Amino acid sequence: MGREVSESCIDSLLTEVVSTYCNRFYANKPELAARRIEAIGYQVGHQLSERYTMERPRFSDHLEAIKFICKDFWFELFKKQIDNLKTNHRGTFVLQDNRFCWLTRMSIDQSPENGTSEELSIMADNKAMQSMHLYFPCGIIRGALSNLGIPCAVSADISNLPACSFVIRIKA
Amino acid sequence: MQFFGGSEISPSPPTPTTTTGNNAHMIYIFNRNGVCLLYREWNRPLHTLNPQQDHKLMFGLLFSLKSLAAKMDPTSADKGNLGVPQLPGQGCSFHSFRTNSYKLSFMETPSGIKFILVTNPRTSDLRETLKYIYNLYVEYVAKNPLYTPGTPIRCELFNTAVDQYVRSI
């Protein structure tokens, strides 16, 4: 569709957004920072879904919309599709991406440095920082789905990097 | 070999080059302020100094060598004073030096990051290798959201990537 932006620029911009919201704007209130980042993602997802569904007919049901997110939408955003989709047919969907591109470069050193209690708290901090980076994509999914008429709640799960799962719960 | 050995032809001390596939001994990465960002060793039988002194010695050695090489450049007319730090990329920069027991290769990036790789003396020119390691640095360290520039590198992905690549030199 014409103009392009460098991928490294986007990656760096997102890194800075998370770091600024967590460390400067809402320094001791991670929940507020998370909500703001998710709200930004919501706006982005809202507008992107408008753009990417321009030439398509309306979706017949929830599953079709989720499949659109998994295939075309994810492909437009990250040049790959979702690797695994699971559902309980009662409004909960789990989207698993085995190599989520915004997480591929994130890594922390696991080797023990000082006493164990300090190392544990450092690792807990790092886990918290990693999960902060996932609020933006959760917001994108939530914004896209709500623009398609499906209100939902989205959360992320990073039990094993670099794969991550997004859990979508559709509000009945 | 011990007393008068010094020519290139004398046999170098036996190094297990093919058993572990490990030609490289150590790698250092410094930033432009002299902070040692990374030090990894794979094959270093002799430690003479404690780590801090070792890093300071290495940084000082390279600083002086670069300065000396730029000052003695016969092709350029304009040379700064000896010891004055030059911008990365200005003046001529040396690539490597070789002794009878090791070869030290050096590369400085425009951002002031210095890569030093110490290998066995029979390795060929390692400039492409160092460029590849710089690429790994950009991907796994500079673009890592959890890394603060200027601090020692603590990224597992970078460490494993470097280990794996160096094993194949």
PDB file of N, CA, C and O in Angstrom, chain A residues 88-134:
ATOM      1  N   ASN A  88     -12.349 -23.737  23.413  1.00  0.00           N
ATOM      2  CA  ASN A  88     -13.201 -24.652  24.161  1.00  0.00           C
ATOM      3  C   ASN A  88     -14.648 -24.546  23.692  1.00  0.00           C
ATOM      4  O   ASN A  88     -15.547 -25.052  24.353  1.00  0.00           O
ATOM      5  N   HIS A  89     -14.834 -23.871  22.571  1.00  0.00           N
ATOM      6  CA  HIS A  89     -16.163 -23.719  21.980  1.00  0.00           C
ATOM      7  C   HIS A  89     -17.152 -23.043  22.904  1.00  0.00           C
ATOM      8  O   HIS A  89     -18.342 -23.101  22.673  1.00  0.00           O
ATOM      9  N   ARG A  90     -16.618 -22.412  23.956  1.00  0.00           N
ATOM     10  CA  ARG A  90     -17.541 -21.712  24.857  1.00  0.00           C
ATOM     11  C   ARG A  90     -17.043 -20.299  25.064  1.00  0.00           C
ATOM     12  O   ARG A  90     -17.201 -19.729  26.115  1.00  0.00           O
ATOM     13  N   GLY A  91     -16.405 -19.774  24.041  1.00  0.00           N
ATOM     14  CA  GLY A  91     -16.013 -18.368  24.109  1.00  0.00           C
ATOM     15  C   GLY A  91     -14.568 -18.124  24.506  1.00  0.00           C
ATOM     16  O   GLY A  91     -14.176 -16.973  24.665  1.00  0.00           O
ATOM     17  N   THR A  92     -13.771 -19.158  24.683  1.00  0.00           N
ATOM     18  CA  THR A  92     -12.363 -18.936  25.023  1.00  0.00           C
ATOM     19  C   THR A  92     -11.489 -19.481  23.899  1.00  0.00           C
ATOM     20  O   THR A  92     -11.681 -20.613  23.455  1.00  0.00           O
ATOM     21  N   PHE A  93     -10.545 -18.659  23.450  1.00  0.00           N
ATOM     22  CA  PHE A  93      -9.642 -19.075  22.380  1.00  0.00           C
ATOM     23  C   PHE A  93      -8.216 -18.853  22.854  1.00  0.00           C
ATOM     24  O   PHE A  93      -7.934 -17.841  23.484  1.00  0.00           O
ATOM     25  N   VAL A  94      -7.334 -19.789  22.487  1.00  0.00           N
ATOM     26  CA  VAL A  94      -5.919 -19.623  22.821  1.00  0.00           C
ATOM     27  C   VAL A  94      -5.131 -19.588  21.522  1.00  0.00           C
ATOM     28  O   VAL A  94      -5.135 -20.546  20.762  1.00  0.00           O
ATOM     29  N   LEU A  95      -4.461 -18.448  21.277  1.00  0.00           N
ATOM     30  CA  LEU A  95      -3.653 -18.307  20.067  1.00  0.00           C
ATOM     31  C   LEU A  95      -2.197 -18.449  20.450  1.00  0.00           C
ATOM     32  O   LEU A  95      -1.702 -17.698  21.277  1.00  0.00           O
ATOM     33  N   GLN A  96      -1.518 -19.408  19.838  1.00  0.00           N
ATOM     34  CA  GLN A  96      -0.122 -19.603  20.217  1.00  0.00           C
ATOM     35  C   GLN A  96       0.793 -19.256  19.054  1.00  0.00           C
ATOM     36  O   GLN A  96       0.618 -19.744  17.944  1.00  0.00           O
ATOM     37  N   ASP A  97       1.755 -18.387  19.369  1.00  0.00           N
ATOM     38  CA  ASP A  97       2.744 -18.009  18.368  1.00  0.00           C
ATOM     39  C   ASP A  97       4.087 -18.535  18.853  1.00  0.00           C
ATOM     40  O   ASP A  97       4.557 -18.141  19.914  1.00  0.00           O
ATOM     41  N   ASN A  98       4.708 -19.428  18.063  1.00  0.00           N
ATOM     42  CA  ASN A  98       5.926 -20.066  18.552  1.00  0.00           C
ATOM     43  C   ASN A  98       7.146 -19.183  18.486  1.00  0.00           C
ATOM     44  O   ASN A  98       8.175 -19.522  19.038  1.00  0.00           O
ATOM     45  N   ARG A  99       7.045 -18.072  17.786  1.00  0.00           N
ATOM     46  CA  ARG A  99       8.219 -17.224  17.699  1.00  0.00           C
ATOM     47  C   ARG A  99       7.732 -15.796  17.545  1.00  0.00           C
ATOM     48  O   ARG A  99       7.862 -15.209  16.491  1.00  0.00           O
ATOM     49  N   PHE A 100       7.184 -15.270  18.634  1.00  0.00           N
ATOM     50  CA  PHE A 100       6.613 -13.941  18.564  1.00  0.00           C
ATOM     51  C   PHE A 100       7.715 -12.917  18.369  1.00  0.00           C
ATOM     52  O   PHE A 100       8.644 -12.846  19.159  1.00  0.00           O
ATOM     53  N   CYS A 101       7.617 -12.131  17.303  1.00  0.00           N
ATOM     54  CA  CYS A 101       8.799 -11.380  16.873  1.00  0.00           C
ATOM     55  C   CYS A 101       9.230 -10.330  17.871  1.00  0.00           C
ATOM     56  O   CYS A 101      10.415 -10.021  17.965  1.00  0.00           O
ATOM     57  N   TRP A 102       8.311  -9.781  18.681  1.00  0.00           N
ATOM     58  CA  TRP A 102       8.770  -8.765  19.628  1.00  0.00           C
ATOM     59  C   TRP A 102       9.432  -9.373  20.853  1.00  0.00           C
ATOM     60  O   TRP A 102       9.973  -8.660  21.669  1.00  0.00           O
ATOM     61  N   LEU A 103       9.346 -10.710  20.971  1.00  0.00           N
ATOM     62  CA  LEU A 103       9.995 -11.343  22.106  1.00  0.00           C
ATOM     63  C   LEU A 103      11.279 -12.061  21.731  1.00  0.00           C
ATOM     64  O   LEU A 103      11.980 -12.545  22.601  1.00  0.00           O
ATOM     65  N   THR A 104      11.594 -12.170  20.436  1.00  0.00           N
ATOM     66  CA  THR A 104      12.725 -13.024  20.056  1.00  0.00           C
ATOM     67  C   THR A 104      14.041 -12.515  20.594  1.00  0.00           C
ATOM     68  O   THR A 104      14.955 -13.292  20.806  1.00  0.00           O
ATOM     69  N   ARG A 105      14.164 -11.204  20.797  1.00  0.00           N
ATOM     70  CA  ARG A 105      15.483 -10.735  21.205  1.00  0.00           C
ATOM     71  C   ARG A 105      15.591 -10.529  22.692  1.00  0.00           C
ATOM     72  O   ARG A 105      16.616 -10.102  23.177  1.00  0.00           O
ATOM     73  N   MET A 106      14.524 -10.852  23.400  1.00  0.00           N
ATOM     74  CA  MET A 106      14.542 -10.563  24.825  1.00  0.00           C
ATOM     75  C   MET A 106      15.182 -11.715  25.536  1.00  0.00           C
ATOM     76  O   MET A 106      14.784 -12.848  25.393  1.00  0.00           O
ATOM     77  N   SER A 107      16.208 -11.429  26.335  1.00  0.00           N
ATOM     78  CA  SER A 107      16.762 -12.532  27.111  1.00  0.00           C
ATOM     79  C   SER A 107      17.469 -11.953  28.309  1.00  0.00           C
ATOM     80  O   SER A 107      17.971 -10.845  28.294  1.00  0.00           O
ATOM     81  N   ILE A 108      17.491 -12.717  29.357  1.00  0.00           N
ATOM     82  CA  ILE A 108      18.150 -12.271  30.577  1.00  0.00           C
ATOM     83  C   ILE A 108      19.139 -13.353  30.959  1.00  0.00           C
ATOM     84  O   ILE A 108      18.967 -14.509  30.615  1.00  0.00           O
ATOM     85  N   ASP A 109      20.133 -12.952  31.683  1.00  0.00           N
ATOM     86  CA  ASP A 109      21.151 -13.915  32.069  1.00  0.00           C
ATOM     87  C   ASP A 109      20.701 -14.697  33.280  1.00  0.00           C
ATOM     88  O   ASP A 109      20.344 -14.117  34.302  1.00  0.00           O
ATOM     89  N   GLN A 110      20.696 -16.015  33.183  1.00  0.00           N
ATOM     90  CA  GLN A 110      20.200 -16.810  34.293  1.00  0.00           C
ATOM     91  C   GLN A 110      21.301 -17.201  35.254  1.00  0.00           C
ATOM     92  O   GLN A 110      21.027 -17.821  36.258  1.00  0.00           O
ATOM     93  N   SER A 111      22.552 -16.845  34.949  1.00  0.00           N
ATOM     94  CA  SER A 111      23.624 -17.398  35.789  1.00  0.00           C
ATOM     95  C   SER A 111      23.621 -16.713  37.145  1.00  0.00           C
ATOM     96  O   SER A 111      23.399 -15.514  37.246  1.00  0.00           O
ATOM     97  N   PRO A 112      23.854 -17.427  38.188  1.00  0.00           N
ATOM     98  CA  PRO A 112      23.796 -16.853  39.529  1.00  0.00           C
ATOM     99  C   PRO A 112      24.940 -15.887  39.753  1.00  0.00           C
ATOM    100  O   PRO A 112      26.068 -16.175  39.425  1.00  0.00           O
ATOM    101  N   GLU A 113      24.626 -14.742  40.271  1.00  0.00           N
ATOM    102  CA  GLU A 113      25.647 -13.706  40.444  1.00  0.00           C
ATOM    103  C   GLU A 113      25.993 -13.568  41.931  1.00  0.00           C
ATOM    104  O   GLU A 113      27.051 -13.922  42.384  1.00  0.00           O
ATOM    105  N   ASN A 114      25.069 -13.067  42.715  1.00  0.00           N
ATOM    106  CA  ASN A 114      25.306 -12.918  44.161  1.00  0.00           C
ATOM    107  C   ASN A 114      24.416 -13.902  44.911  1.00  0.00           C
ATOM    108  O   ASN A 114      24.052 -14.941  44.389  1.00  0.00           O
ATOM    109  N   GLY A 115      24.033 -13.533  46.104  1.00  0.00           N
ATOM    110  CA  GLY A 115      23.210 -14.426  46.912  1.00  0.00           C
ATOM    111  C   GLY A 115      21.895 -14.761  46.229  1.00  0.00           C
ATOM    112  O   GLY A 115      21.428 -14.060  45.359  1.00  0.00           O
ATOM    113  N   THR A 116      21.285 -15.831  46.620  1.00  0.00           N
ATOM    114  CA  THR A 116      20.124 -16.328  45.889  1.00  0.00           C
ATOM    115  C   THR A 116      18.914 -15.421  46.012  1.00  0.00           C
ATOM    116  O   THR A 116      18.123 -15.305  45.094  1.00  0.00           O
ATOM    117  N   SER A 117      18.739 -14.737  47.128  1.00  0.00           N
ATOM    118  CA  SER A 117      17.516 -13.940  47.251  1.00  0.00           C
ATOM    119  C   SER A 117      17.551 -12.762  46.298  1.00  0.00           C
ATOM    120  O   SER A 117      16.558 -12.401  45.678  1.00  0.00           O
ATOM    121  N   GLU A 118      18.760 -12.176  46.133  1.00  0.00           N
ATOM    122  CA  GLU A 118      18.863 -11.051  45.196  1.00  0.00           C
ATOM    123  C   GLU A 118      18.601 -11.519  43.782  1.00  0.00           C
ATOM    124  O   GLU A 118      17.914 -10.871  42.994  1.00  0.00           O
ATOM    125  N   GLU A 119      19.148 -12.701  43.467  1.00  0.00           N
ATOM    126  CA  GLU A 119      18.984 -13.203  42.106  1.00  0.00           C
ATOM    127  C   GLU A 119      17.529 -13.506  41.835  1.00  0.00           C
ATOM    128  O   GLU A 119      17.003 -13.236  40.752  1.00  0.00           O
ATOM    129  N   LEU A 120      16.794 -14.009  42.837  1.00  0.00           N
ATOM    130  CA  LEU A 120      15.381 -14.310  42.628  1.00  0.00           C
ATOM    131  C   LEU A 120      14.596 -13.042  42.361  1.00  0.00           C
ATOM    132  O   LEU A 120      13.712 -13.009  41.510  1.00  0.00           O
ATOM    133  N   SER A 121      14.928 -11.972  43.111  1.00  0.00           N
ATOM    134  CA  SER A 121      14.151 -10.751  42.895  1.00  0.00           C
ATOM    135  C   SER A 121      14.477 -10.142  41.542  1.00  0.00           C
ATOM    136  O   SER A 121      13.612  -9.585  40.878  1.00  0.00           O
ATOM    137  N   ILE A 122      15.737 -10.279  41.110  1.00  0.00           N
ATOM    138  CA  ILE A 122      16.091  -9.762  39.788  1.00  0.00           C
ATOM    139  C   ILE A 122      15.330 -10.541  38.725  1.00  0.00           C
ATOM    140  O   ILE A 122      14.820  -9.985  37.753  1.00  0.00           O
ATOM    141  N   MET A 123      15.234 -11.859  38.913  1.00  0.00           N
ATOM    142  CA  MET A 123      14.523 -12.643  37.903  1.00  0.00           C
ATOM    143  C   MET A 123      13.039 -12.304  37.908  1.00  0.00           C
ATOM    144  O   MET A 123      12.413 -12.270  36.849  1.00  0.00           O
ATOM    145  N   ALA A 124      12.477 -12.030  39.095  1.00  0.00           N
ATOM    146  CA  ALA A 124      11.064 -11.656  39.130  1.00  0.00           C
ATOM    147  C   ALA A 124      10.854 -10.331  38.411  1.00  0.00           C
ATOM    148  O   ALA A 124       9.892 -10.165  37.655  1.00  0.00           O
ATOM    149  N   ASP A 125      11.784  -9.382  38.627  1.00  0.00           N
ATOM    150  CA  ASP A 125      11.699  -8.105  37.920  1.00  0.00           C
ATOM    151  C   ASP A 125      11.724  -8.296  36.428  1.00  0.00           C
ATOM    152  O   ASP A 125      10.980  -7.670  35.676  1.00  0.00           O
ATOM    153  N   ASN A 126      12.643  -9.166  35.994  1.00  0.00           N
ATOM    154  CA  ASN A 126      12.771  -9.378  34.561  1.00  0.00           C
ATOM    155  C   ASN A 126      11.515  -9.985  33.975  1.00  0.00           C
ATOM    156  O   ASN A 126      11.075  -9.614  32.891  1.00  0.00           O
ATOM    157  N   LYS A 127      10.909 -10.920  34.709  1.00  0.00           N
ATOM    158  CA  LYS A 127       9.663 -11.516  34.221  1.00  0.00           C
ATOM    159  C   LYS A 127       8.595 -10.440  34.104  1.00  0.00           C
ATOM    160  O   LYS A 127       7.808 -10.425  33.150  1.00  0.00           O
ATOM    161  N   ALA A 128       8.561  -9.542  35.103  1.00  0.00           N
ATOM    162  CA  ALA A 128       7.552  -8.480  35.058  1.00  0.00           C
ATOM    163  C   ALA A 128       7.775  -7.594  33.840  1.00  0.00           C
ATOM    164  O   ALA A 128       6.831  -7.218  33.146  1.00  0.00           O
ATOM    165  N   MET A 129       9.042  -7.257  33.563  1.00  0.00           N
ATOM    166  CA  MET A 129       9.335  -6.429  32.397  1.00  0.00           C
ATOM    167  C   MET A 129       8.935  -7.140  31.121  1.00  0.00           C
ATOM    168  O   MET A 129       8.419  -6.523  30.194  1.00  0.00           O
ATOM    169  N   GLN A 130       9.195  -8.429  31.064  1.00  0.00           N
ATOM    170  CA  GLN A 130       8.827  -9.151  29.849  1.00  0.00           C
ATOM    171  C   GLN A 130       7.325  -9.118  29.643  1.00  0.00           C
ATOM    172  O   GLN A 130       6.846  -8.941  28.522  1.00  0.00           O
ATOM    173  N   SER A 131       6.559  -9.286  30.726  1.00  0.00           N
ATOM    174  CA  SER A 131       5.114  -9.311  30.524  1.00  0.00           C
ATOM    175  C   SER A 131       4.591  -7.927  30.179  1.00  0.00           C
ATOM    176  O   SER A 131       3.582  -7.810  29.490  1.00  0.00           O
ATOM    177  N   MET A 132       5.313  -6.862  30.596  1.00  0.00           N
ATOM    178  CA  MET A 132       4.891  -5.517  30.205  1.00  0.00           C
ATOM    179  C   MET A 132       4.874  -5.354  28.708  1.00  0.00           C
ATOM    180  O   MET A 132       4.051  -4.645  28.146  1.00  0.00           O
ATOM    181  N   HIS A 133       5.816  -6.021  28.038  1.00  0.00           N
ATOM    182  CA  HIS A 133       5.912  -5.850  26.598  1.00  0.00           C
ATOM    183  C   HIS A 133       4.782  -6.525  25.861  1.00  0.00           C
ATOM    184  O   HIS A 133       4.641  -6.345  24.659  1.00  0.00           O
ATOM    185  N   LEU A 134       3.986  -7.324  26.583  1.00  0.00           N
ATOM    186  CA  LEU A 134       2.920  -8.030  25.891  1.00  0.00           C
ATOM    187  C   LEU A 134       1.592  -7.313  25.964  1.00  0.00           C
ATOM    188  O   LEU A 134       0.636  -7.754  25.335  1.00  0.00           O
TER     189      LEU A 134
END
